[in-house]
Amino acid sequence: GAGVSQSPRYKVAKRGQDVALRCDPISGHVSLFWYQQALGQGPEFLTYFQNEAQLDKSGLPSDRFFAERPEGSVSTLKIQRTQQEDSAVYLCASSGRTGDNEQFFGPGTRLTVL
Amino acid sequence: AQSVTQLDSQVPVFEEAPVELRCNYSSSVSVYLFWYVQYPNQGLQLLLKYLSGSTLVKGINGFEAEFNKSQTSFHLRKPSVHISDTAEYFCAVKDSGYSTLTFGKGTMLLVSP
């Protein structure tokens, strides 16, 4: 079956622009995670959904970052008024059941803010 | 709070040689441990995981790792590497009662002929 997909794969934004990054998890997966991976670093947790409920958003770096998953499937990560420090790869992952330990990752969206 | 330390940012090795990628973690609670591989411009793929039971865990592509609780380590090993193993490898930890992963900074494995 299809894995986790993300779009766009690459995004270039001018500083101050708003961007929206999309994640399509594996069908039926309950849990969805967003991570930010800066150049040369490991992924860092941003936020976590269980179905449509956002259970943890402690990793969001500022109030310019907002994530939603209104119908419990597709999720969107929105960044308002982008800054150069927002340049990174944004990874989405999903897992099948509550407490399931394996997360399946998408290919990521590489965001470059000029 | 959890943390993961990958001591080597790069590990160069010749093809068919053995390799060990080191990972140490800190956590105050029971943990699960993972190794992921990331090829260029791709997402992360799970190599192996330790949840409980035998401390020696075998994964895909001939990799294995050993959980050592006393040394808080989970080093990744392969007895004979291939050119195709060239990639970034990430160690990650997860509290048994929590959902998110904490990753190390990664180790770039460079295999040359």
XYZ file of N, CA and C in Angstrom:
681
model
N 0.815 -1.189 0.000
C 0.000 0.000 0.000
C 0.851 1.241 0.000
N 0.227 2.385 -0.177
C 0.946 3.644 -0.257
C 1.494 4.004 1.112
N 2.642 4.649 1.099
C 3.243 5.120 2.333
C 2.775 6.519 2.659
N 3.496 7.174 3.528
C 3.189 8.561 3.894
C 3.664 9.467 2.749
N 2.798 10.352 2.316
C 3.214 11.284 1.266
C 3.141 12.714 1.777
N 4.001 13.546 1.230
C 4.053 14.954 1.632
C 4.148 15.828 0.381
N 3.517 16.972 0.463
C 3.602 17.911 -0.657
C 3.576 19.343 -0.147
N 4.261 20.262 -0.835
C 5.185 19.961 -1.932
C 6.465 19.324 -1.403
N 7.276 18.766 -2.269
C 8.555 18.233 -1.836
C 9.558 19.338 -1.573
N 9.456 20.412 -2.327
C 10.348 21.555 -2.176
C 9.510 22.824 -2.204
N 9.877 23.760 -1.329
C 9.157 25.026 -1.281
C 10.159 26.142 -1.024
N 10.137 27.154 -1.868
C 10.958 28.336 -1.654
C 10.015 29.488 -1.346
N 10.265 30.155 -0.250
C 9.419 31.272 0.154
C 10.280 32.492 0.436
N 9.715 33.643 0.158
C 10.374 34.878 0.561
C 10.058 35.146 2.023
N 10.999 35.715 2.710
C 10.794 36.024 4.121
C 9.510 36.849 4.296
N 8.687 36.419 5.225
C 7.431 37.114 5.480
C 6.214 36.442 4.859
N 6.452 35.537 3.915
C 5.340 34.827 3.281
C 4.800 33.738 4.205
N 3.551 33.368 3.982
C 2.954 32.232 4.681
C 3.097 31.000 3.797
N 3.324 29.832 4.435
C 3.404 28.580 3.689
C 2.523 27.533 4.353
N 2.106 26.554 3.540
C 1.306 25.435 4.048
C 1.889 24.143 3.511
N 2.181 23.236 4.395
C 2.783 21.954 4.042
C 1.774 20.847 4.357
N 1.649 19.920 3.421
C 0.606 18.904 3.542
C 1.204 17.535 3.811
N 0.504 16.758 4.617
C 0.901 15.383 4.905
C -0.301 14.462 4.737
N -0.117 13.414 3.929
C -1.118 12.356 3.786
C -0.578 11.110 4.478
N -1.117 10.742 5.626
C -0.585 9.578 6.341
C -1.043 8.286 5.685
N -0.518 7.190 6.159
C -0.981 5.880 5.714
C -2.447 5.735 6.126
N -3.255 5.233 5.206
C -4.689 5.133 5.446
C -4.978 4.335 6.718
N -5.795 4.916 7.573
C -6.187 4.231 8.803
C -5.275 4.486 9.987
N -4.161 5.150 9.751
C -3.261 5.424 10.875
C -3.850 6.492 11.785
N -3.802 6.186 13.077
C -4.428 7.047 14.072
C -3.533 8.228 14.430
N -2.257 7.940 14.587
C -1.328 8.954 15.095
C -0.548 9.605 13.962
N -0.339 10.905 14.101
C 0.405 11.659 13.101
C 1.327 12.629 13.816
N 2.566 12.686 13.328
C 3.605 13.493 13.958
C 4.236 14.422 12.914
N 4.634 15.596 13.347
C 5.448 16.499 12.541
C 6.791 16.705 13.240
N 7.848 16.659 12.425
C 9.199 16.911 12.914
C 9.863 17.960 12.016
N 10.800 18.695 12.591
C 11.605 19.657 11.843
C 13.053 19.173 11.862
N 13.662 19.102 10.677
C 15.050 18.655 10.587
C 15.898 19.754 9.952
N 16.652 20.437 10.773
C 17.568 21.464 10.264
C 18.766 20.787 9.617
N 19.468 21.526 8.788
C 20.608 20.980 8.064
C 21.652 20.421 9.022
N 22.026 19.165 8.815
C 23.052 18.559 9.642
C 22.605 18.133 11.024
N 21.297 18.161 11.259
C 20.762 17.804 12.573
C 19.793 16.637 12.460
N 19.462 16.069 13.612
C 18.420 15.060 13.635
C 17.053 15.719 13.673
N 16.019 14.963 13.346
C 14.660 15.523 13.421
C 14.310 15.926 14.843
N 13.576 17.014 14.964
C 13.086 17.468 16.268
C 11.568 17.542 16.239
N 10.962 17.061 17.291
C 9.511 16.967 17.396
C 8.862 18.339 17.372
N 7.786 18.454 16.605
C 6.990 19.674 16.586
C 5.639 19.463 17.262
N 4.859 18.493 16.746
C 3.512 18.326 17.245
C 2.994 16.936 16.920
N 1.929 16.515 17.651
C 1.408 15.149 17.568
C -0.112 15.182 17.604
N -0.719 14.415 16.699
C -2.167 14.267 16.652
C -2.545 12.811 16.894
N -3.647 12.630 17.580
C -4.294 11.330 17.638
C -5.686 11.545 17.054
N -5.913 10.962 15.895
C -7.096 11.309 15.097
C -7.083 12.820 14.848
N -8.170 13.506 15.157
C -8.198 14.944 14.885
C -7.715 15.773 16.067
N -7.449 15.130 17.182
C -7.060 15.866 18.389
C -5.548 16.113 18.426
N -5.189 17.349 18.632
C -3.775 17.704 18.767
C -3.391 17.545 20.231
N -2.721 16.433 20.538
C -2.444 16.104 21.929
C -1.181 16.752 22.470
N -0.282 17.135 21.592
C 0.975 17.708 22.063
C 1.482 18.668 21.001
N 1.637 19.911 21.365
C 2.216 20.892 20.442
C 3.389 21.599 21.104
N 3.996 20.932 22.042
C 5.066 21.544 22.822
C 6.307 21.856 22.009
N 6.483 21.202 20.849
C 7.667 21.428 20.047
C 7.556 22.556 19.046
N 6.374 23.115 18.875
C 6.225 24.225 17.927
C 7.063 25.411 18.400
N 7.959 25.926 17.564
C 8.932 26.921 18.036
C 8.365 28.303 18.314
N 7.256 28.631 17.693
C 6.663 29.944 17.957
C 5.191 29.907 17.568
N 4.488 30.980 17.885
C 3.064 31.020 17.538
C 2.855 31.274 16.047
N 3.943 31.358 15.279
C 3.790 31.439 13.827
C 3.519 30.065 13.212
N 3.758 29.036 14.004
C 3.564 27.661 13.531
C 2.209 27.155 14.018
N 1.473 26.566 13.087
C 0.140 26.062 13.405
C -0.095 24.778 12.625
N -0.645 23.763 13.265
C -0.935 22.505 12.578
C -2.372 22.106 12.829
N -2.947 21.424 11.861
C -4.324 20.949 12.001
C -4.493 19.614 11.291
N -5.520 18.903 11.733
C -5.872 17.608 11.139
C -7.393 17.449 11.321
N -8.152 18.254 10.638
C -9.582 18.410 10.955
C -10.433 17.156 10.838
N -10.087 16.255 9.930
C -10.906 15.059 9.763
C -10.173 13.795 10.185
N -9.057 13.983 10.863
C -8.336 12.834 11.386
C -7.531 12.066 10.363
N -7.347 12.657 9.172
C -6.496 11.983 8.182
C -5.413 12.946 7.725
N -5.648 13.699 6.663
C -4.662 14.646 6.146
C -4.370 15.723 7.181
N -3.105 16.116 7.232
C -2.701 17.185 8.153
C -1.981 18.274 7.378
N -2.119 19.496 7.864
C -1.426 20.639 7.281
C -0.638 21.362 8.357
N 0.608 21.633 8.057
C 1.450 22.459 8.921
C 1.572 23.820 8.242
N 1.164 24.852 8.953
C 1.205 26.197 8.401
C 2.230 27.038 9.151
N 3.013 27.767 8.401
C 3.974 28.682 8.993
C 3.656 30.075 8.487
N 3.387 30.972 9.411
C 3.060 32.345 9.024
C 4.308 33.232 9.106
N 4.365 34.208 8.230
C 5.454 35.206 8.267
C 6.798 34.499 8.388
N 7.113 33.671 7.404
C 8.312 32.836 7.477
C 9.580 33.666 7.685
N 10.493 33.078 8.437
C 11.793 33.662 8.719
C 12.879 32.731 8.181
N 14.089 33.251 8.019
C 15.171 32.427 7.481
C 15.449 31.215 8.365
N 15.283 31.379 9.667
C 15.556 30.252 10.570
C 14.533 29.134 10.446
N 13.452 29.373 9.695
C 12.462 28.317 9.462
C 12.922 27.365 8.360
N 13.984 27.706 7.639
C 14.494 26.828 6.578
C 14.908 25.493 7.179
N 14.340 24.428 6.664
C 14.569 23.085 7.202
C 13.784 22.099 6.346
N 13.974 20.821 6.649
C 13.106 19.783 6.092
C 12.049 19.462 7.136
N 10.804 19.464 6.707
C 9.690 19.155 7.609
C 9.209 17.748 7.287
N 9.335 16.882 8.287
C 8.991 15.480 8.132
C 7.667 15.175 8.817
N 6.876 14.367 8.164
C 5.628 13.878 8.738
C 5.767 12.373 8.936
N 5.203 11.864 10.013
C 5.213 10.428 10.279
C 3.842 10.012 10.796
N 3.480 8.755 10.546
C 2.228 8.251 11.099
C 2.462 6.877 11.702
N 1.589 6.515 12.627
C 1.642 5.173 13.213
C 0.227 4.666 13.408
N 0.150 3.303 13.501
C -1.156 2.697 13.326
C -2.112 2.789 14.497
N -1.618 2.549 15.695
C -2.499 2.485 16.845
C -1.946 3.353 17.945
N -2.812 3.710 18.848
C -2.355 4.435 20.025
C -1.297 3.614 20.742
N -0.134 4.201 20.952
C 0.950 3.495 21.614
C 1.779 2.633 20.687
N 1.381 2.539 19.407
C 2.182 1.796 18.444
C 3.571 2.414 18.373
N 4.574 1.571 18.297
C 5.915 2.102 18.478
C 6.651 2.425 17.196
N 6.163 1.967 16.060
C 6.866 2.252 14.821
C 6.196 3.405 14.109
N 6.960 4.413 13.787
C 6.479 5.544 13.014
C 7.006 5.410 11.594
N 6.115 5.634 10.633
C 6.456 5.561 9.224
C 6.576 6.997 8.703
N 7.726 7.294 8.117
C 8.019 8.665 7.717
C 7.767 8.915 6.236
N 7.320 10.117 5.939
C 7.241 10.582 4.572
C 8.589 11.107 4.105
N 8.671 11.526 2.836
C 9.949 11.986 2.273
C 10.346 13.381 2.722
N 9.397 14.110 3.306
C 9.718 15.441 3.797
C 9.461 16.534 2.786
N 9.300 17.742 3.297
C 9.228 18.956 2.483
C 10.418 19.825 2.856
N 11.236 20.147 1.853
C 12.389 21.024 2.106
C 11.952 22.458 1.903
N 11.932 23.233 2.980
C 11.533 24.642 2.928
C 12.782 25.514 2.969
N 12.881 26.394 1.992
C 13.972 27.370 1.956
C 13.356 28.759 1.996
N 13.747 29.529 2.989
C 13.231 30.897 3.126
C 14.349 31.875 2.763
N 14.086 32.677 1.757
C 15.099 33.612 1.261
C 14.976 34.990 1.895
N 13.847 14.561 31.196
C 13.901 14.726 29.740
C 14.876 13.712 29.140
N 14.557 13.341 27.913
C 15.422 12.378 27.244
C 16.433 13.108 26.380
N 17.542 12.419 26.117
C 18.492 12.926 25.126
C 19.219 11.749 24.499
N 19.712 11.954 23.293
C 20.446 10.926 22.567
C 21.747 11.537 22.064
N 22.835 10.829 22.288
C 24.150 11.293 21.833
C 24.720 10.306 20.834
N 24.985 10.789 19.643
C 25.704 10.000 18.653
C 27.091 10.623 18.553
N 28.055 9.900 19.024
C 29.374 10.466 19.259
C 30.118 10.809 17.973
N 29.814 10.118 16.891
C 30.540 10.319 15.649
C 29.632 10.972 14.624
N 30.073 12.106 14.085
C 29.259 12.744 13.054
C 29.473 12.071 11.699
N 30.684 11.531 11.493
C 30.984 10.815 10.254
C 31.813 9.581 10.569
N 31.542 8.501 9.863
C 32.344 7.291 9.999
C 32.718 6.820 8.602
N 33.976 6.995 8.200
C 34.415 6.472 6.906
C 34.885 5.034 7.059
N 34.555 4.204 6.107
C 34.929 2.791 6.194
C 35.044 2.238 4.777
N 35.902 1.242 4.613
C 36.029 0.595 3.317
C 34.976 -0.502 3.171
N 34.612 -0.731 1.925
C 33.644 -1.782 1.610
C 34.119 -3.123 2.159
N 33.177 -3.890 2.683
C 33.368 -5.225 3.260
C 34.010 -5.193 4.660
N 34.326 -4.024 5.157
C 34.840 -3.919 6.527
C 33.679 -3.876 7.515
N 33.924 -4.232 8.782
C 32.874 -4.107 9.802
C 32.742 -2.654 10.250
N 31.586 -2.333 10.803
C 31.358 -0.972 11.280
C 30.519 -0.991 12.550
N 30.774 -0.012 13.423
C 29.943 0.201 14.597
C 29.636 1.689 14.694
N 28.360 1.998 14.792
C 27.905 3.381 14.989
C 27.400 3.480 16.426
N 27.942 4.453 17.161
C 27.671 4.508 18.587
C 26.491 5.407 18.931
N 25.744 4.967 19.938
C 24.590 5.724 20.418
C 24.492 5.560 21.931
N 24.418 6.670 22.626
C 24.146 6.659 24.066
C 22.925 7.521 24.339
N 22.150 7.144 25.325
C 20.933 7.881 25.629
C 20.865 8.169 27.116
N 20.043 9.119 27.458
C 19.745 9.375 28.863
C 18.244 9.494 29.009
N 17.726 8.833 30.028
C 16.305 8.892 30.309
C 16.091 8.424 31.730
N 15.094 8.967 32.366
C 14.814 8.594 33.749
C 13.795 7.469 33.843
N 13.273 7.045 32.698
C 12.245 6.011 32.715
C 12.588 4.910 31.720
N 11.754 3.919 31.686
C 11.946 2.822 30.749
C 11.787 3.334 29.320
N 12.644 2.868 28.430
C 12.652 3.418 27.078
C 12.577 2.337 26.019
N 12.168 2.774 24.838
C 12.301 1.991 23.634
C 13.350 2.683 22.762
N 14.102 1.891 22.002
C 15.216 2.435 21.218
C 15.103 2.027 19.765
N 15.537 2.922 18.886
C 15.364 2.727 17.457
C 16.614 3.201 16.711
N 16.841 2.557 15.571
C 17.784 3.090 14.596
C 17.031 3.273 13.272
N 17.207 4.485 12.701
C 16.641 4.802 11.401
C 17.782 5.118 10.431
N 17.523 4.878 9.130
C 18.469 5.245 8.083
C 17.784 6.244 7.158
N 18.562 7.229 6.707
C 18.027 8.243 5.793
C 18.950 8.352 4.589
N 18.413 7.994 3.425
C 19.147 8.158 2.182
C 18.894 9.571 1.656
N 19.759 10.094 0.805
C 19.606 11.484 0.347
C 18.222 11.773 -0.218
N 17.654 12.855 0.227
C 16.355 13.344 -0.250
C 15.218 12.355 -0.007
N 15.379 11.536 1.013
C 14.321 10.601 1.372
C 13.980 10.743 2.844
N 12.859 10.160 3.219
C 12.473 10.138 4.616
C 13.258 9.078 5.374
N 12.905 8.894 6.627
C 13.598 7.935 7.478
C 12.978 6.555 7.344
N 13.833 5.555 7.306
C 13.379 4.164 7.236
C 13.864 3.431 8.481
N 12.975 2.686 9.117
C 13.340 1.972 10.328
C 14.263 0.802 10.007
N 15.405 0.755 10.695
C 16.337 -0.372 10.566
C 16.020 -1.461 11.577
N 15.836 -1.047 12.823
C 15.548 -2.001 13.893
C 15.061 -1.243 15.115
N 14.512 -2.019 16.062
C 14.011 -1.410 17.284
C 14.173 -2.378 18.448
N 14.371 -1.808 19.627
C 14.376 -2.577 20.869
C 13.195 -2.118 21.718
N 12.324 -3.062 22.043
C 11.187 -2.761 22.910
C 11.325 -3.486 24.248
N 11.686 -4.770 24.186
C 11.869 -5.567 25.387
C 12.492 -6.893 24.957
N 12.808 -7.735 25.935
C 13.298 -9.061 25.615
C 14.783 -9.090 25.331
N 15.171 -9.893 24.347
C 16.586 -10.060 24.031
C 17.240 -8.717 23.747
N 18.418 -8.539 24.329
C 19.101 -7.254 24.161
C 19.793 -7.131 22.813
N 19.944 -8.242 22.094
C 20.527 -8.208 20.757
C 19.383 -8.202 19.753
N 19.332 -7.143 18.965
C 18.228 -6.963 18.034
C 18.760 -7.013 16.605
N 18.108 -7.800 15.782
C 18.519 -7.876 14.377
C 17.523 -7.079 13.522
N 18.080 -6.377 12.532
C 17.235 -5.559 11.686
C 17.393 -5.900 10.219
N 16.990 -4.947 9.384
C 17.074 -5.168 7.947
C 18.488 -4.891 7.444
N 18.770 -5.359 6.247
C 20.042 -5.091 5.567
C 21.263 -5.569 6.344
N 21.103 -6.571 7.197
C 22.231 -7.158 7.903
C 22.702 -6.398 9.130
N 21.975 -5.358 9.534
C 22.342 -4.595 10.723
C 21.813 -5.261 11.998
N 22.533 -5.038 13.085
C 22.083 -5.460 14.401
C 22.527 -4.427 15.428
N 21.874 -4.446 16.582
C 22.230 -3.512 17.659
C 22.059 -4.224 18.987
N 22.822 -3.777 19.968
C 22.746 -4.372 21.298
C 22.398 -3.315 22.330
N 21.341 -3.589 23.072
C 20.908 -2.698 24.144
C 21.703 -3.028 25.398
N 22.359 -2.025 25.960
C 23.120 -2.204 27.192
C 22.586 -1.200 28.208
N 21.773 -1.697 29.132
C 21.107 -0.797 30.076
C 22.097 -0.136 31.022
N 23.091 -0.884 31.481
C 24.039 -0.330 32.458
C 24.891 0.786 31.848
N 25.165 0.664 30.566
C 25.952 1.694 29.893
C 25.066 2.668 29.117
N 23.781 2.503 29.209
C 22.794 3.313 28.470
C 23.231 3.502 27.022
N 23.514 2.373 26.364
C 23.978 2.436 24.983
C 23.135 1.529 24.100
N 23.166 1.838 22.813
C 22.445 1.045 21.802
C 23.222 1.188 20.502
N 24.383 0.563 20.456
C 25.277 0.711 19.313
C 24.826 -0.159 18.146
N 24.977 0.367 16.951
C 24.580 -0.322 15.717
C 25.811 -0.941 15.066
N 25.667 -2.177 14.583
C 26.815 -2.868 13.993
C 26.416 -3.566 12.702
N 27.417 -3.704 11.836
C 27.259 -4.544 10.649
C 28.610 -5.178 10.367
N 28.649 -6.492 10.165
C 29.936 -7.175 10.018
C 30.658 -6.877 8.700
N 29.896 -6.495 7.663
C 30.520 -6.265 6.362
C 29.646 -5.279 5.591
N 30.148 -4.071 5.375
C 29.306 -3.036 4.772
C 29.442 -3.039 3.247
N 28.407 -2.510 2.602
C 28.389 -2.340 1.154
C 28.366 -0.862 0.814
N 28.745 -0.576 -0.415
C 28.677 0.813 -0.899
C 27.286 1.378 -0.677
N 26.279 0.563 -0.885
C 24.889 1.007 -0.783
C 24.480 1.353 0.655
N 25.302 1.043 1.624
C 24.998 1.414 3.018
C 25.356 2.870 3.310
N 25.971 3.540 2.373
C 26.296 4.954 2.553
C 25.008 5.740 2.753
N 24.879 6.369 3.910
C 23.642 7.070 4.283
C 23.850 7.710 5.650
N 22.826 8.441 6.105
C 22.827 9.020 7.444
C 22.034 8.083 8.348
N 22.583 7.830 9.539
C 21.938 6.916 10.475
C 21.584 7.677 11.749
N 20.342 7.514 12.190
C 19.847 8.211 13.369
C 19.418 7.219 14.436
N 19.885 7.464 15.641
C 19.430 6.730 16.814
C 18.311 7.541 17.463
N 17.296 6.866 17.976
C 16.175 7.579 18.588
C 15.687 6.823 19.811
N 15.128 7.562 20.754
C 14.607 6.987 21.992
C 13.181 7.461 22.212
N 12.395 6.611 22.843
C 11.006 6.946 23.128
C 10.677 6.401 24.506
N 10.103 7.239 25.364
C 9.617 6.752 26.646
C 8.539 5.712 26.403
N 8.518 4.677 27.212
C 7.534 3.615 27.013
C 6.103 4.132 27.181
N 5.950 5.235 27.939
C 4.604 5.755 28.134
C 4.318 7.011 27.355
N 5.094 7.282 26.334
C 4.963 8.520 25.575
C 5.047 8.198 24.105
N 4.610 9.121 23.261
C 4.499 8.772 21.854
C 5.613 9.272 20.956
N 6.227 10.393 21.300
C 7.144 11.008 20.334
C 8.563 10.486 20.492
N 9.316 10.613 19.416
C 10.698 10.176 19.364
C 11.643 11.348 19.601
N 12.737 11.062 20.318
C 13.838 12.014 20.452
C 15.024 11.442 19.694
N 15.547 12.204 18.739
C 16.594 11.736 17.860
C 17.952 12.285 18.255
N 19.007 11.524 17.911
C 20.355 12.062 17.944
C 20.610 12.904 16.701
N 21.816 13.462 16.629
C 22.143 14.349 15.515
C 22.527 13.598 14.255
N 22.696 12.288 14.352
C 22.985 11.499 13.170
C 24.458 11.211 12.977
N 24.721 10.084 12.310
C 26.071 9.699 11.914
C 26.056 9.388 10.434
N 26.926 10.062 9.701
C 27.016 9.804 8.273
C 28.000 8.664 8.050
N 27.510 7.561 7.498
C 28.358 6.413 7.171
C 28.797 6.550 5.716
N 30.104 6.620 5.516
C 30.664 6.787 4.172
C 31.440 5.528 3.820
N 30.930 4.749 2.890
C 31.571 3.509 2.481
C 32.251 3.725 1.147
N 33.541 3.443 1.112
C 34.291 3.625 -0.134
C 34.864 2.290 -0.604
N 35.108 2.193 -1.926
C 35.611 0.917 -2.479
C 37.041 0.612 -2.002
